[in-house]
């Protein structure tokens, strides 16, 4: 039984707590229980899809998040996560459609714009990807994902100056994260990715290790 009682809301709350702790299988069980108790509980479906994304099961996440978006087409966070899941599943065209619809509903949504930038990057349109990533940076401030994508796109577009500026800024963001949480592996891995793009292979290997 859920901590707050045998109802959908309590299982949903327990699922959120487990998800934040990284206990994804327990979170999935809680969200599924919430859905069995209330099949219209869209946010439980949404969180269930996010759990499967974190487990690397992109297509399963897509199937679940599509149900949420069909039932709640104006639920922006679910549409954003659906676009991200579609990208992870290798379906760039459908992902672009979701990001475009979300951006149309909310032009201030910089994560939707960054999603469009990733779609352009996947399609090999480096110049457009760079413009969209920089626009996302202008609207949402410096963040690693946008800086890294802009740096990669600029490098492939032949704009070495912009590439180095963006990659250096991305590295600064990671360094701050490493200083706060030195034992978190993700930041070290991402710093290795930045070095790899710069062709600094020895440094990349050090960070990967």
PDB file of C-alpha atoms in Angstrom, residues 126-204:
ATOM      1  CA  UNK A 126      24.815  22.378 -39.345  1.00  0.00           C
ATOM      2  CA  UNK A 127      24.156  26.069 -40.110  1.00  0.00           C
ATOM      3  CA  UNK A 128      20.502  25.889 -39.054  1.00  0.00           C
ATOM      4  CA  UNK A 129      21.383  23.820 -35.977  1.00  0.00           C
ATOM      5  CA  UNK A 130      23.887  26.488 -34.948  1.00  0.00           C
ATOM      6  CA  UNK A 131      21.362  29.320 -35.368  1.00  0.00           C
ATOM      7  CA  UNK A 132      18.687  27.461 -33.404  1.00  0.00           C
ATOM      8  CA  UNK A 133      21.083  26.470 -30.617  1.00  0.00           C
ATOM      9  CA  UNK A 134      22.326  30.046 -30.268  1.00  0.00           C
ATOM     10  CA  UNK A 135      18.742  31.319 -30.192  1.00  0.00           C
ATOM     11  CA  UNK A 136      18.038  28.817 -27.420  1.00  0.00           C
ATOM     12  CA  UNK A 137      21.051  30.185 -25.537  1.00  0.00           C
ATOM     13  CA  UNK A 138      19.809  33.756 -25.996  1.00  0.00           C
ATOM     14  CA  UNK A 139      16.414  32.875 -24.577  1.00  0.00           C
ATOM     15  CA  UNK A 140      17.400  30.468 -21.846  1.00  0.00           C
ATOM     16  CA  UNK A 141      20.887  31.435 -20.710  1.00  0.00           C
ATOM     17  CA  UNK A 142      24.056  29.378 -20.850  1.00  0.00           C
ATOM     18  CA  UNK A 143      23.532  25.667 -20.372  1.00  0.00           C
ATOM     19  CA  UNK A 144      25.722  22.763 -21.339  1.00  0.00           C
ATOM     20  CA  UNK A 145      23.370  21.073 -23.820  1.00  0.00           C
ATOM     21  CA  UNK A 146      22.900  24.188 -25.952  1.00  0.00           C
ATOM     22  CA  UNK A 147      26.564  25.214 -25.782  1.00  0.00           C
ATOM     23  CA  UNK A 148      27.777  21.726 -26.689  1.00  0.00           C
ATOM     24  CA  UNK A 149      25.358  21.398 -29.590  1.00  0.00           C
ATOM     25  CA  UNK A 150      26.247  24.876 -30.866  1.00  0.00           C
ATOM     26  CA  UNK A 151      29.947  24.041 -30.628  1.00  0.00           C
ATOM     27  CA  UNK A 152      29.580  20.781 -32.545  1.00  0.00           C
ATOM     28  CA  UNK A 153      27.394  22.386 -35.216  1.00  0.00           C
ATOM     29  CA  UNK A 154      29.780  25.322 -35.626  1.00  0.00           C
ATOM     30  CA  UNK A 155      32.761  23.003 -35.991  1.00  0.00           C
ATOM     31  CA  UNK A 156      31.045  20.927 -38.671  1.00  0.00           C
ATOM     32  CA  UNK A 157      29.905  24.128 -40.422  1.00  0.00           C
ATOM     33  CA  UNK A 158      33.539  25.261 -40.587  1.00  0.00           C
ATOM     34  CA  UNK A 159      33.155  28.110 -38.063  1.00  0.00           C
ATOM     35  CA  UNK A 160      36.126  27.222 -35.865  1.00  0.00           C
ATOM     36  CA  UNK A 161      36.066  30.465 -33.845  1.00  0.00           C
ATOM     37  CA  UNK A 162      32.440  30.019 -32.757  1.00  0.00           C
ATOM     38  CA  UNK A 163      33.053  26.328 -32.140  1.00  0.00           C
ATOM     39  CA  UNK A 164      35.899  27.037 -29.726  1.00  0.00           C
ATOM     40  CA  UNK A 165      33.951  29.797 -27.957  1.00  0.00           C
ATOM     41  CA  UNK A 166      30.943  27.542 -27.384  1.00  0.00           C
ATOM     42  CA  UNK A 167      32.964  24.476 -26.393  1.00  0.00           C
ATOM     43  CA  UNK A 168      35.064  26.509 -23.951  1.00  0.00           C
ATOM     44  CA  UNK A 169      31.891  27.881 -22.355  1.00  0.00           C
ATOM     45  CA  UNK A 170      30.433  24.357 -22.202  1.00  0.00           C
ATOM     46  CA  UNK A 171      33.568  23.170 -20.446  1.00  0.00           C
ATOM     47  CA  UNK A 172      33.271  25.971 -17.877  1.00  0.00           C
ATOM     48  CA  UNK A 173      29.732  24.872 -17.068  1.00  0.00           C
ATOM     49  CA  UNK A 174      30.936  21.310 -16.545  1.00  0.00           C
ATOM     50  CA  UNK A 175      33.862  22.433 -14.392  1.00  0.00           C
ATOM     51  CA  UNK A 176      31.479  24.175 -11.999  1.00  0.00           C
ATOM     52  CA  UNK A 177      29.415  20.999 -11.797  1.00  0.00           C
ATOM     53  CA  UNK A 178      32.536  18.907 -11.126  1.00  0.00           C
ATOM     54  CA  UNK A 179      33.636  21.291  -8.357  1.00  0.00           C
ATOM     55  CA  UNK A 180      30.258  20.878  -6.652  1.00  0.00           C
ATOM     56  CA  UNK A 181      29.961  17.095  -7.228  1.00  0.00           C
ATOM     57  CA  UNK A 182      33.423  15.719  -8.049  1.00  0.00           C
ATOM     58  CA  UNK A 183      32.295  12.088  -7.791  1.00  0.00           C
ATOM     59  CA  UNK A 184      29.450  12.380 -10.302  1.00  0.00           C
ATOM     60  CA  UNK A 185      30.554  10.421 -13.407  1.00  0.00           C
ATOM     61  CA  UNK A 186      28.301  12.166 -15.943  1.00  0.00           C
ATOM     62  CA  UNK A 187      30.153  15.494 -15.821  1.00  0.00           C
ATOM     63  CA  UNK A 188      33.522  13.786 -16.352  1.00  0.00           C
ATOM     64  CA  UNK A 189      32.096  11.835 -19.285  1.00  0.00           C
ATOM     65  CA  UNK A 190      30.662  14.975 -20.878  1.00  0.00           C
ATOM     66  CA  UNK A 191      33.945  16.787 -20.432  1.00  0.00           C
ATOM     67  CA  UNK A 192      35.530  13.912 -22.321  1.00  0.00           C
ATOM     68  CA  UNK A 193      32.986  14.451 -25.091  1.00  0.00           C
ATOM     69  CA  UNK A 194      33.968  18.125 -25.340  1.00  0.00           C
ATOM     70  CA  UNK A 195      37.644  17.188 -25.614  1.00  0.00           C
ATOM     71  CA  UNK A 196      36.820  14.578 -28.240  1.00  0.00           C
ATOM     72  CA  UNK A 197      35.043  17.164 -30.410  1.00  0.00           C
ATOM     73  CA  UNK A 198      38.122  19.382 -30.078  1.00  0.00           C
ATOM     74  CA  UNK A 199      40.257  16.421 -31.173  1.00  0.00           C
ATOM     75  CA  UNK A 200      42.076  16.513 -27.820  1.00  0.00           C
ATOM     76  CA  UNK A 201      42.072  12.730 -27.627  1.00  0.00           C
ATOM     77  CA  UNK A 202      44.526  12.257 -24.735  1.00  0.00           C
ATOM     78  CA  UNK A 203      42.474  14.620 -22.534  1.00  0.00           C
ATOM     79  CA  UNK A 204      39.242  12.954 -23.644  1.00  0.00           C
TER      80      UNK A 204
END
